[in-house]
PDB file of C-alpha atoms in Angstrom:
ATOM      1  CA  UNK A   1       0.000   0.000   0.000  1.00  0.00           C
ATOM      2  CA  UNK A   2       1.190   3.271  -0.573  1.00  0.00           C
ATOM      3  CA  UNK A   3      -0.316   6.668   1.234  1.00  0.00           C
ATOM      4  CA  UNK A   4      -0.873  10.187  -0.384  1.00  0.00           C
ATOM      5  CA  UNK A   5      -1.494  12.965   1.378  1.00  0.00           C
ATOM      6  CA  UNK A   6      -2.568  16.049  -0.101  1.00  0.00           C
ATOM      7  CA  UNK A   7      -2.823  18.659   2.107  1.00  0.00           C
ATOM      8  CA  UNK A   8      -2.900  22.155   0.409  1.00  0.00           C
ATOM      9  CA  UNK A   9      -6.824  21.570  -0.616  1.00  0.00           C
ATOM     10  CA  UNK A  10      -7.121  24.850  -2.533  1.00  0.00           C
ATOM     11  CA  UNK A  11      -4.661  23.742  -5.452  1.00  0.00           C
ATOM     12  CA  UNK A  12      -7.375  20.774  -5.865  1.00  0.00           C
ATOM     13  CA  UNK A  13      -9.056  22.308  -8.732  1.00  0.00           C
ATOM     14  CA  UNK A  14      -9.764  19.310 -11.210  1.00  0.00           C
ATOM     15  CA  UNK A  15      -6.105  19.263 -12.478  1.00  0.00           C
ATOM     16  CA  UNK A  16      -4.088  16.202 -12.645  1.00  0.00           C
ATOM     17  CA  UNK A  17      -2.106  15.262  -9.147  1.00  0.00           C
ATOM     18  CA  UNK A  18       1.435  15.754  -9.468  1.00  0.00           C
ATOM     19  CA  UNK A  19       3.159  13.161  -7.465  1.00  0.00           C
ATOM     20  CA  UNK A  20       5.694  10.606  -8.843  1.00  0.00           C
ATOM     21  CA  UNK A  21       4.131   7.948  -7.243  1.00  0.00           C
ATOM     22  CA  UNK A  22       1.278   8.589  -9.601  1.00  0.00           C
ATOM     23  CA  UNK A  23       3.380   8.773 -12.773  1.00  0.00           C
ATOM     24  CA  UNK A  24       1.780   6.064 -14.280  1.00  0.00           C
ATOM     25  CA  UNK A  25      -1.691   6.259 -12.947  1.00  0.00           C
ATOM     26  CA  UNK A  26      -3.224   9.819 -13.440  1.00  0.00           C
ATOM     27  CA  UNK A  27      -5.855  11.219 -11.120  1.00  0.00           C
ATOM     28  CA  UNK A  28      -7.776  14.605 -11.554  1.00  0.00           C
ATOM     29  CA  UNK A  29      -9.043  16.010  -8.085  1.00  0.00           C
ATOM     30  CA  UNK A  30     -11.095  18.492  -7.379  1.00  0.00           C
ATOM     31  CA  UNK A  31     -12.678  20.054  -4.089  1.00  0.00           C
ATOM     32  CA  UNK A  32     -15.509  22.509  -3.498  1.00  0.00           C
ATOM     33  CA  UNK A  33     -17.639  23.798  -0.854  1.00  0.00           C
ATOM     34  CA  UNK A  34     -21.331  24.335  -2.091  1.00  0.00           C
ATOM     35  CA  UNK A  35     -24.886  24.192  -0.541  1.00  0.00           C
ATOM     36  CA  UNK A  36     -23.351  24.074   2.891  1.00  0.00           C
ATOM     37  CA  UNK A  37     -21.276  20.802   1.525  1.00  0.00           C
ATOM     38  CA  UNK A  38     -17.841  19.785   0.904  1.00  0.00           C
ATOM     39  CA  UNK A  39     -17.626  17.683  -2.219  1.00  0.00           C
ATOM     40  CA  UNK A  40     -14.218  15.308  -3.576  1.00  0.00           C
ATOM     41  CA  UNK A  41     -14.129  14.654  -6.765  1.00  0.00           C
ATOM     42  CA  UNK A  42     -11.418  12.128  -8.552  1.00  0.00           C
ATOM     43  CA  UNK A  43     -11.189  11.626 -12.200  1.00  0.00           C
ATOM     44  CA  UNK A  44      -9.224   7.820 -12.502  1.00  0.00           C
ATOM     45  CA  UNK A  45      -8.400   5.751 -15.595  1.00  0.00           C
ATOM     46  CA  UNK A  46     -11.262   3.293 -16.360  1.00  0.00           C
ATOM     47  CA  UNK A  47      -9.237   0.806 -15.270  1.00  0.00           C
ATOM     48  CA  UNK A  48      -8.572   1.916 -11.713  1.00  0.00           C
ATOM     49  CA  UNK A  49      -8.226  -1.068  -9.103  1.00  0.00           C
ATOM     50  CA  UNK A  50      -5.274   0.599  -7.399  1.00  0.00           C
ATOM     51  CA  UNK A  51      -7.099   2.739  -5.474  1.00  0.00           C
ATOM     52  CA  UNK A  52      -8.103   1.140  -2.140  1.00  0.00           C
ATOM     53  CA  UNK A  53      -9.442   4.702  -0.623  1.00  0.00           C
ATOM     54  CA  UNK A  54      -9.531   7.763  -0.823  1.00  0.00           C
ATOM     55  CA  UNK A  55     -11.017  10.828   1.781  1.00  0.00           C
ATOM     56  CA  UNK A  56     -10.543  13.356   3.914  1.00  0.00           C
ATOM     57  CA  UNK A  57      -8.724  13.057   6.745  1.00  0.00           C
ATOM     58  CA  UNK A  58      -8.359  15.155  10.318  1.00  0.00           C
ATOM     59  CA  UNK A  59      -6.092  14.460  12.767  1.00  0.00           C
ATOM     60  CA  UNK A  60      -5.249  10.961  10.609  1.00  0.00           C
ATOM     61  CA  UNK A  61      -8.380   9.929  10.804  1.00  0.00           C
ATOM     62  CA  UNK A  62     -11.333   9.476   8.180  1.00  0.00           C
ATOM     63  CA  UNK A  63     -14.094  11.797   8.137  1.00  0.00           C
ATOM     64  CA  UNK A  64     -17.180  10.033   7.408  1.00  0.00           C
ATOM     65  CA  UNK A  65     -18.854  11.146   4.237  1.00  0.00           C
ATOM     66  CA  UNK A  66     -22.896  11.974   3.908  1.00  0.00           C
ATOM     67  CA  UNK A  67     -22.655  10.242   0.744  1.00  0.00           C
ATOM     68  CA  UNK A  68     -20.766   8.293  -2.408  1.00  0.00           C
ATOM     69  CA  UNK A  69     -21.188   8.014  -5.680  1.00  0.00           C
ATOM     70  CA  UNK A  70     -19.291   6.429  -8.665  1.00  0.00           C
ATOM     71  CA  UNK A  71     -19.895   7.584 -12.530  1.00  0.00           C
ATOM     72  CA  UNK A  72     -17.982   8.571 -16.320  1.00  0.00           C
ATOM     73  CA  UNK A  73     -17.155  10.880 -18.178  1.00  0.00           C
ATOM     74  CA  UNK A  74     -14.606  11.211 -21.114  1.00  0.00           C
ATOM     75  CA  UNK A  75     -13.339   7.565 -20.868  1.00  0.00           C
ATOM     76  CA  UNK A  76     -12.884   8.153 -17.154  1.00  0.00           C
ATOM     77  CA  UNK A  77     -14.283   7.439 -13.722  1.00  0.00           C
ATOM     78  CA  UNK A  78     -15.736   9.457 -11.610  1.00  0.00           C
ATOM     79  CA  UNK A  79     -15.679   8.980  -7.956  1.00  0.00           C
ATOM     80  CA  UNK A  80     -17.398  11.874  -5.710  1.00  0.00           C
ATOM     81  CA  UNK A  81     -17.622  11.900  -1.894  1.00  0.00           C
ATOM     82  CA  UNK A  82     -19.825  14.689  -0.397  1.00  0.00           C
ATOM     83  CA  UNK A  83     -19.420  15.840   3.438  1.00  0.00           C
ATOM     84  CA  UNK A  84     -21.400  17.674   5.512  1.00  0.00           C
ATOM     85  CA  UNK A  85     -20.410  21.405   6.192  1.00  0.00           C
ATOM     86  CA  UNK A  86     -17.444  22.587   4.824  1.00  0.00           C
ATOM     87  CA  UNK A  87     -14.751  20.207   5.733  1.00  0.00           C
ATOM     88  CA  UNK A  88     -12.061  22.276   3.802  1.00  0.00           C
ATOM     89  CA  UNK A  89     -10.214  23.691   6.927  1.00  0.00           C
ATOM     90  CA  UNK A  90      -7.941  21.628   9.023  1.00  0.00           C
ATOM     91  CA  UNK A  91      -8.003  18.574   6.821  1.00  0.00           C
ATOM     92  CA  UNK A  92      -5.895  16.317   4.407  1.00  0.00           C
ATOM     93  CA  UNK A  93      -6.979  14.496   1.325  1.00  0.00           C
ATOM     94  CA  UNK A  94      -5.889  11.053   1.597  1.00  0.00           C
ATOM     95  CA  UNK A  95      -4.995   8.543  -1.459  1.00  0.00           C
ATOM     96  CA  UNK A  96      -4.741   4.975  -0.150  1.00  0.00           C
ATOM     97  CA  UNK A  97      -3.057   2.744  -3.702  1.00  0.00           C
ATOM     98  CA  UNK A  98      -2.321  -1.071  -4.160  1.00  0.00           C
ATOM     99  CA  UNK A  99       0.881  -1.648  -5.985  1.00  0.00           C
ATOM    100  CA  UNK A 100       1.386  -4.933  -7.415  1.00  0.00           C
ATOM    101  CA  UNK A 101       4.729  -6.788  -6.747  1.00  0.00           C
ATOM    102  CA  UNK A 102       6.551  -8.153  -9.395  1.00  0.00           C
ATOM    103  CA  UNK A 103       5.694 -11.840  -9.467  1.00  0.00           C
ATOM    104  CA  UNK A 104       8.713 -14.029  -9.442  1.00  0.00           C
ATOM    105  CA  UNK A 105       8.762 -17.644 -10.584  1.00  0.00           C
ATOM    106  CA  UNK A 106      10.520 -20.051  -8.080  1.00  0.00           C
ATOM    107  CA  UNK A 107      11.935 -23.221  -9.651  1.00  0.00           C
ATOM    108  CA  UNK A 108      12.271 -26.126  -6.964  1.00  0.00           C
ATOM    109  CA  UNK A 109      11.160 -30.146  -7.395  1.00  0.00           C
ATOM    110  CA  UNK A 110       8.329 -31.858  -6.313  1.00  0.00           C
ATOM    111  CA  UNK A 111       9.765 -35.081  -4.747  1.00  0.00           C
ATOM    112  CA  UNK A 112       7.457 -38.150  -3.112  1.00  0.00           C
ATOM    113  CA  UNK A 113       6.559 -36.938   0.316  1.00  0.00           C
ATOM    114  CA  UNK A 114       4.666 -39.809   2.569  1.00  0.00           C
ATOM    115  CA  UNK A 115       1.701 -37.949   3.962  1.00  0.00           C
ATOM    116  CA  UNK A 116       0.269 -38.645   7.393  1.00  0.00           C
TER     117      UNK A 116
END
């Protein structure tokens, strides 16, 4: 697993996340305050099963969101996480990524075993 945290919120204007861990998996984020809620937005490749989460966080730990929703647009996915109030001030975006180990073949003989 590998941790992002963003924590300068205001640069979070849909624009692409500049962070070499993320050099070969873009992601768009945006944050804005409206109708008395804070909504996340991330823009991900179709194929996105590195992300394992992704929120706000204060004092390192998760806020819980009023709601989720997943949807597309321009061969993307969009992920959006609303809060209630605006959650802007005092808080971190976190980015919670897989990364997949290269496999490595071990060569070794199978030789007759008695089993119990």
């Amino acid at each position: 697993m590998q941790n992002i945290e963003l924590t300068d919120l205001s640069k979070l204007k849909g624009g692409l996340i500049e962070d070499e861990r993320l050099k070969d998996f873009p992601i768009r984020a945006s944050i804005t305050v409206e109708n008395k809620q804070t909504v996340v937005k991330l823009l991900l490749p179709e194929k996105h099963d590195q992300l394992e989460f992704f929120g706000l966080f204060r004092n390192d730990r998760a806020i819980r969101p009023f709601s989720e929703e997943e949807g597309g647009e321009d061969g993307m996915v969009s992920s959006i996480v609303t809060y209630t109030g605006d959650q802007t001030k005092g808080t971190f975006l976190g980015i919670i990524l897989r990364r997949m180990i290269d496999p490595k073949t071990i060569d070794f003989e199978f030789k007759d075993i008695p089993l119990p």
